[in-house]
Short mmCIF file of N, CA and C in Angstrom, two decimals:
data_model
loop_
_atom_site.label_atom_id
_atom_site.label_comp_id
_atom_site.label_asym_id
_atom_site.label_seq_id
_atom_site.Cartn_x
_atom_site.Cartn_y
_atom_site.Cartn_z
N UNK A 1 115.14 86.57 97.15
CA UNK A 1 114.23 85.29 97.99
C UNK A 1 113.96 87.01 99.02
N UNK A 2 114.67 88.04 99.14
CA UNK A 2 114.57 89.00 99.98
C UNK A 2 112.66 89.83 99.21
N UNK A 3 112.86 89.86 97.44
CA UNK A 3 111.39 89.92 97.64
C UNK A 3 110.59 89.03 97.82
N UNK A 4 109.99 87.80 97.34
CA UNK A 4 109.25 87.31 97.83
C UNK A 4 109.66 87.23 99.37
N UNK A 5 109.54 87.40 100.45
CA UNK A 5 109.83 87.93 101.05
C UNK A 5 109.10 88.84 101.59
N UNK A 6 108.83 90.11 101.41
CA UNK A 6 107.79 91.68 100.81
C UNK A 6 106.42 90.93 100.34
N UNK A 7 107.05 90.34 99.59
CA UNK A 7 104.81 90.20 98.78
C UNK A 7 104.19 89.43 99.45
N UNK A 8 105.35 88.83 100.76
CA UNK A 8 104.55 87.35 101.45
C UNK A 8 103.98 88.57 103.12
N UNK A 9 104.75 89.38 103.29
CA UNK A 9 104.76 90.43 104.35
C UNK A 9 102.93 91.53 103.81
N UNK A 10 103.20 92.06 102.67
CA UNK A 10 102.52 92.20 101.79
C UNK A 10 101.18 91.45 101.71
N UNK A 11 101.42 90.38 102.04
CA UNK A 11 99.58 89.50 101.28
C UNK A 11 98.92 89.73 102.89
N UNK A 12 100.03 90.25 103.47
CA UNK A 12 99.76 89.39 105.67
C UNK A 12 98.72 90.71 105.68
N UNK A 13 99.62 92.18 105.67
CA UNK A 13 99.05 93.80 105.62
C UNK A 13 98.35 93.75 104.04
N UNK A 14 98.06 93.66 103.38
CA UNK A 14 97.06 94.13 102.62
C UNK A 14 95.84 92.89 102.68
N UNK A 15 96.07 91.74 103.01
CA UNK A 15 94.43 90.38 102.59
C UNK A 15 93.84 90.96 103.79
N UNK A 16 94.69 90.99 105.85
CA UNK A 16 94.02 90.78 106.79
C UNK A 16 94.33 91.61 106.96
N UNK A 17 94.92 92.36 106.87
CA UNK A 17 94.49 93.17 108.08
C UNK A 17 93.78 95.37 107.29
N UNK A 18 94.50 95.18 106.45
CA UNK A 18 94.20 96.19 105.56
C UNK A 18 92.57 96.04 104.44
N UNK A 19 92.50 94.81 103.70
CA UNK A 19 91.49 94.34 104.25
C UNK A 19 90.24 94.23 104.23
N UNK A 20 90.01 95.03 106.13
CA UNK A 20 89.97 94.58 107.10
C UNK A 20 88.99 96.48 107.26
N UNK A 21 90.58 97.03 107.43
CA UNK A 21 90.68 98.57 106.74
C UNK A 21 89.19 99.54 106.19
N UNK A 22 89.63 98.91 104.29
CA UNK A 22 88.61 99.72 103.54
C UNK A 22 87.74 98.53 103.15
N UNK A 23 87.55 97.50 103.59
CA UNK A 23 86.06 96.97 102.55
C UNK A 23 84.69 97.43 104.68
N UNK A 24 85.28 97.29 105.91
CA UNK A 24 84.85 98.95 106.82
C UNK A 24 84.65 99.95 105.82
N UNK A 25 85.58 101.27 106.00
CA UNK A 25 85.18 102.28 104.69
C UNK A 25 84.43 101.65 104.11
N UNK A 26 84.06 101.57 103.44
CA UNK A 26 83.43 101.60 101.82
C UNK A 26 82.60 101.05 101.81
N UNK A 27 81.58 99.84 102.57
CA UNK A 27 80.16 99.20 103.88
C UNK A 27 80.05 100.56 104.41
N UNK A 28 80.60 101.53 105.13
CA UNK A 28 79.68 102.67 104.93
C UNK A 28 79.84 104.13 103.59
N UNK A 29 80.02 103.50 103.67
CA UNK A 29 78.98 105.00 102.55
C UNK A 29 78.58 104.57 101.15
N UNK A 30 77.51 105.29 100.51
CA UNK A 30 76.07 106.01 99.73
C UNK A 30 76.26 104.45 98.82
N UNK A 31 77.60 104.35 97.85
CA UNK A 31 77.29 103.86 97.16
C UNK A 31 76.62 102.06 96.36
N UNK A 32 76.24 101.79 95.84
CA UNK A 32 75.26 100.77 95.08
C UNK A 32 75.68 99.65 95.20
N UNK A 33 75.22 98.57 96.01
CA UNK A 33 76.07 97.17 96.47
C UNK A 33 76.66 96.96 95.58
N UNK A 34 76.34 96.69 93.41
CA UNK A 34 77.62 96.78 93.11
C UNK A 34 79.12 97.53 93.19
N UNK A 35 78.72 98.44 93.25
CA UNK A 35 80.57 98.90 93.09
C UNK A 35 81.44 98.28 94.79
N UNK A 36 80.48 98.69 95.62
CA UNK A 36 80.63 97.72 96.54
C UNK A 36 80.95 96.21 96.11
N UNK A 37 80.60 95.38 95.13
CA UNK A 37 81.06 94.53 95.83
C UNK A 37 82.66 94.96 94.66
N UNK A 38 82.42 94.87 93.28
CA UNK A 38 83.44 95.04 92.80
C UNK A 38 84.84 95.84 94.00
N UNK A 39 84.52 97.17 94.18
CA UNK A 39 85.18 96.85 95.05
C UNK A 39 86.51 95.68 95.73
N UNK A 40 85.08 95.81 96.56
CA UNK A 40 85.83 93.90 97.54
C UNK A 40 86.44 93.41 95.84
N UNK A 41 86.52 92.59 95.34
CA UNK A 41 87.56 91.91 94.29
C UNK A 41 88.26 92.65 94.03
N UNK A 42 88.23 93.58 93.65
CA UNK A 42 89.38 94.25 93.43
C UNK A 42 90.41 94.88 94.38
N UNK A 43 89.92 94.99 95.58
CA UNK A 43 91.36 94.48 97.24
C UNK A 43 92.23 92.58 96.54
N UNK A 44 90.85 92.82 97.02
CA UNK A 44 91.49 90.67 96.84
C UNK A 44 92.21 89.88 95.83
N UNK A 45 91.56 90.15 94.02
CA UNK A 45 92.78 90.65 92.83
C UNK A 45 94.08 90.61 93.47
N UNK A 46 94.41 91.83 93.72
CA UNK A 46 95.73 92.59 93.85
C UNK A 46 96.31 91.93 95.59
N UNK A 47 95.36 91.10 96.11
CA UNK A 47 96.44 90.27 97.57
C UNK A 47 96.13 89.54 96.51
N UNK A 48 96.09 88.08 96.00
CA UNK A 48 96.13 86.97 94.68
C UNK A 48 97.68 86.98 94.10
N UNK A 49 96.73 88.57 93.76
CA UNK A 49 98.42 88.60 92.89
C UNK A 49 99.59 89.16 93.49
N UNK A 50 99.33 90.00 94.76
CA UNK A 50 100.86 89.48 95.18
C UNK A 50 101.43 88.08 96.41
N UNK A 51 100.65 87.03 96.42
CA UNK A 51 100.47 85.57 96.54
C UNK A 51 101.44 85.10 95.72
N UNK A 52 100.62 84.92 94.54
CA UNK A 52 101.71 84.95 93.05
C UNK A 52 103.03 85.22 92.49
N UNK A 53 103.31 86.19 93.01
CA UNK A 53 104.52 86.89 92.44
C UNK A 53 105.29 86.64 93.83
N UNK A 54 104.87 86.54 95.24
CA UNK A 54 105.72 85.68 96.36
C UNK A 54 105.83 84.20 95.48
N UNK A 55 104.37 83.81 95.24
CA UNK A 55 105.37 82.85 95.58
C UNK A 55 106.59 81.74 94.00
N UNK A 56 106.41 82.36 93.07
CA UNK A 56 106.64 82.99 91.34
C UNK A 56 108.12 83.11 92.36
N UNK A 57 108.64 84.12 92.81
CA UNK A 57 109.47 84.79 92.68
C UNK A 57 110.10 83.33 94.33
N UNK A 58 109.95 83.19 94.85
CA UNK A 58 110.28 82.25 95.33
C UNK A 58 111.04 80.81 94.71
N UNK A 59 110.21 81.08 93.88
CA UNK A 59 110.80 79.27 93.53
C UNK A 59 111.78 79.33 92.51
N UNK A 60 111.85 80.90 91.45
CA UNK A 60 113.21 81.04 91.09
C UNK A 60 114.39 81.61 91.50
N UNK A 61 114.13 81.45 93.00
CA UNK A 61 114.91 81.59 94.42
C UNK A 61 115.88 80.56 93.95
N UNK A 62 114.68 79.21 93.79
CA UNK A 62 116.38 78.12 94.05
C UNK A 62 115.95 77.54 93.24
N UNK A 63 115.29 77.72 91.78
CA UNK A 63 115.21 77.21 90.37
C UNK A 63 115.87 78.93 89.60
N UNK A 64 116.98 78.58 89.29
CA UNK A 64 117.16 79.60 88.52
C UNK A 64 117.58 79.45 87.61
N UNK A 65 117.70 78.57 87.62
CA UNK A 65 116.94 78.13 85.35
C UNK A 65 115.57 78.67 84.40
N UNK A 66 114.87 79.38 86.52
CA UNK A 66 113.13 79.65 85.22
C UNK A 66 113.23 81.49 86.35
N UNK A 67 114.52 82.34 85.93
CA UNK A 67 114.73 83.11 86.05
C UNK A 67 113.61 84.63 84.94
N UNK A 68 113.92 83.90 83.39
CA UNK A 68 113.09 84.52 83.33
C UNK A 68 111.12 84.55 83.86
N UNK A 69 111.11 84.00 84.80
CA UNK A 69 109.83 84.29 85.56
C UNK A 69 109.82 85.26 86.46
N UNK A 70 110.57 85.92 86.86
CA UNK A 70 110.56 86.64 87.78
C UNK A 70 110.23 88.52 86.76
N UNK A 71 110.80 88.68 85.34
CA UNK A 71 110.74 89.66 84.83
C UNK A 71 109.58 90.59 84.36
N UNK A 72 108.42 89.39 83.76
CA UNK A 72 106.80 89.78 84.40
C UNK A 72 106.39 90.77 85.44
N UNK A 73 106.73 89.38 86.53
CA UNK A 73 106.59 90.16 88.16
C UNK A 73 107.19 91.27 88.22
N UNK A 74 108.19 91.35 87.51
CA UNK A 74 108.96 92.82 88.82
C UNK A 74 109.00 94.23 87.57
N UNK A 75 108.44 94.45 86.35
CA UNK A 75 107.71 94.71 85.64
C UNK A 75 106.40 95.02 86.14
N UNK A 76 105.58 94.36 86.54
CA UNK A 76 103.83 94.81 86.71
C UNK A 76 104.16 95.70 88.42
N UNK A 77 105.46 95.29 89.11
CA UNK A 77 105.57 95.42 90.55
C UNK A 77 106.19 96.88 90.18
N UNK A 78 106.52 97.13 89.63
CA UNK A 78 107.74 98.93 88.84
C UNK A 78 106.62 99.22 87.95
N UNK A 79 105.86 98.85 87.34
CA UNK A 79 104.50 99.79 86.54
C UNK A 79 103.27 100.18 87.87
N UNK A 80 103.05 99.23 88.61
CA UNK A 80 102.24 99.74 89.39
C UNK A 80 102.74 100.72 90.60
N UNK A 81 103.76 100.89 91.05
CA UNK A 81 104.16 101.82 91.69
C UNK A 81 104.46 102.57 90.83
N UNK A 82 104.64 103.13 89.03
CA UNK A 82 105.15 104.21 88.65
C UNK A 82 103.32 104.95 88.69
N UNK A 83 102.31 103.75 88.38
CA UNK A 83 101.13 104.36 88.48
C UNK A 83 100.63 104.56 89.41
N UNK A 84 101.18 104.49 90.37
CA UNK A 84 100.71 105.46 92.08
C UNK A 84 101.70 106.85 92.37
N UNK A 85 102.66 106.54 91.77
CA UNK A 85 103.98 108.28 92.17
C UNK A 85 102.83 108.82 90.93
N UNK A 86 102.36 109.14 89.65
CA UNK A 86 101.77 109.13 88.76
C UNK A 86 100.26 109.16 89.44
N UNK A 87 99.73 109.61 89.89
CA UNK A 87 97.83 109.36 90.72
C UNK A 87 98.39 110.49 91.67
N UNK A 88 99.77 110.89 92.19
CA UNK A 88 100.39 111.01 93.46
C UNK A 88 100.67 112.29 93.22
N UNK A 89 101.26 112.28 92.02
CA UNK A 89 102.01 114.02 91.34
C UNK A 89 100.12 114.32 90.76
N UNK A 90 99.58 113.53 89.96
CA UNK A 90 98.49 114.42 89.83
C UNK A 90 97.62 114.64 91.24
N UNK A 91 97.83 115.21 91.76
CA UNK A 91 97.10 116.42 93.07
C UNK A 91 96.77 115.07 93.83
N UNK A 92 96.68 113.13 93.44
CA UNK A 92 96.53 112.48 94.98
C UNK A 92 97.02 112.06 96.17
N UNK A 93 97.81 113.76 97.48
CA UNK A 93 97.78 113.46 98.42
C UNK A 93 97.94 112.37 99.23
N UNK A 94 97.06 111.98 99.35
CA UNK A 94 95.65 110.89 100.23
C UNK A 94 97.15 109.58 100.12
N UNK A 95 97.50 108.78 99.15
CA UNK A 95 98.41 107.82 98.54
C UNK A 95 99.87 107.90 98.81
N UNK A 96 100.23 109.74 99.14
CA UNK A 96 101.55 108.98 100.05
C UNK A 96 101.26 108.62 101.04
N UNK A 97 100.08 108.80 102.10
CA UNK A 97 100.07 107.57 103.29
C UNK A 97 99.72 106.37 103.31
N UNK A 98 99.54 105.68 102.10
CA UNK A 98 99.46 104.43 101.70
C UNK A 98 100.65 103.28 101.44
N UNK A 99 100.18 102.08 101.62
CA UNK A 99 102.15 101.75 101.74
C UNK A 99 102.41 100.83 100.04
N UNK A 100 100.78 101.19 99.13
CA UNK A 100 100.82 100.55 97.96
C UNK A 100 102.02 100.81 96.90
N UNK A 101 102.74 102.07 97.00
CA UNK A 101 103.94 102.62 95.55
C UNK A 101 105.10 101.72 96.58
N UNK A 102 105.51 101.92 97.63
CA UNK A 102 106.40 101.56 98.72
C UNK A 102 106.30 100.28 98.65
N UNK A 103 105.33 99.02 98.84
CA UNK A 103 106.07 98.54 98.71
C UNK A 103 106.23 97.50 96.93
N UNK A 104 105.19 98.10 96.10
CA UNK A 104 105.46 97.52 94.77
C UNK A 104 106.55 98.37 94.19
N UNK A 105 107.24 99.66 94.55
CA UNK A 105 108.11 99.28 94.84
C UNK A 105 110.14 99.31 94.93
N UNK A 106 109.93 98.33 96.01
CA UNK A 106 110.20 97.17 96.73
C UNK A 106 109.95 96.43 95.98
N UNK A 107 109.17 96.47 95.69
CA UNK A 107 108.73 94.32 95.02
C UNK A 107 110.12 94.73 94.20
N UNK A 108 109.88 95.45 93.02
CA UNK A 108 109.79 94.95 92.32
C UNK A 108 112.25 95.89 91.45
N UNK A 109 112.04 96.51 92.77
CA UNK A 109 113.66 96.92 92.69
C UNK A 109 113.98 95.56 93.21
N UNK A 110 113.58 95.05 93.98
CA UNK A 110 114.33 93.87 94.71
C UNK A 110 114.56 93.50 94.08
N UNK A 111 113.30 91.98 92.58
CA UNK A 111 113.73 91.60 91.94
C UNK A 111 114.56 92.09 90.37
N UNK A 112 114.63 92.65 90.07
CA UNK A 112 115.54 93.26 89.43
C UNK A 112 116.92 93.58 89.60
N UNK A 113 117.12 92.93 91.22
CA UNK A 113 118.54 93.16 91.37
C UNK A 113 119.04 91.55 91.94
N UNK A 114 117.69 90.66 92.64
CA UNK A 114 118.16 89.72 92.34
C UNK A 114 118.57 89.69 91.16
N UNK A 115 117.62 89.76 89.45
CA UNK A 115 117.86 89.33 88.63
C UNK A 115 119.57 89.47 88.52
N UNK A 116 119.70 91.01 88.35
CA UNK A 116 121.39 91.32 87.85
C UNK A 116 122.03 90.59 88.94
N UNK A 117 121.70 90.06 90.11
CA UNK A 117 122.71 89.14 90.57
C UNK A 117 123.73 88.29 90.33
#
């Protein structure tokens, strides 16, 4: 249930607040329109992934027989966090200040703890 709550908080932060900031910055660049559109779609797809993760984890919390649904959610969030940390280690230090790695890691670990509990 806690992992689902973190997902829903992340949807709000990422999908509303973060989208406004990110797309505002992207619009100010000289990127071609196609790349700006792809960037916006990528941002929104991640928000959708957070929404589906939260809804699925909420379903599992109330329907323990559906526990297998939690495993791919756990995997995608742990793998996403690892990707963030990999890029941080490769020199992309600006990622340290962004919440992506920490939110994905928290959702993955909280899901793992719920599965084991």
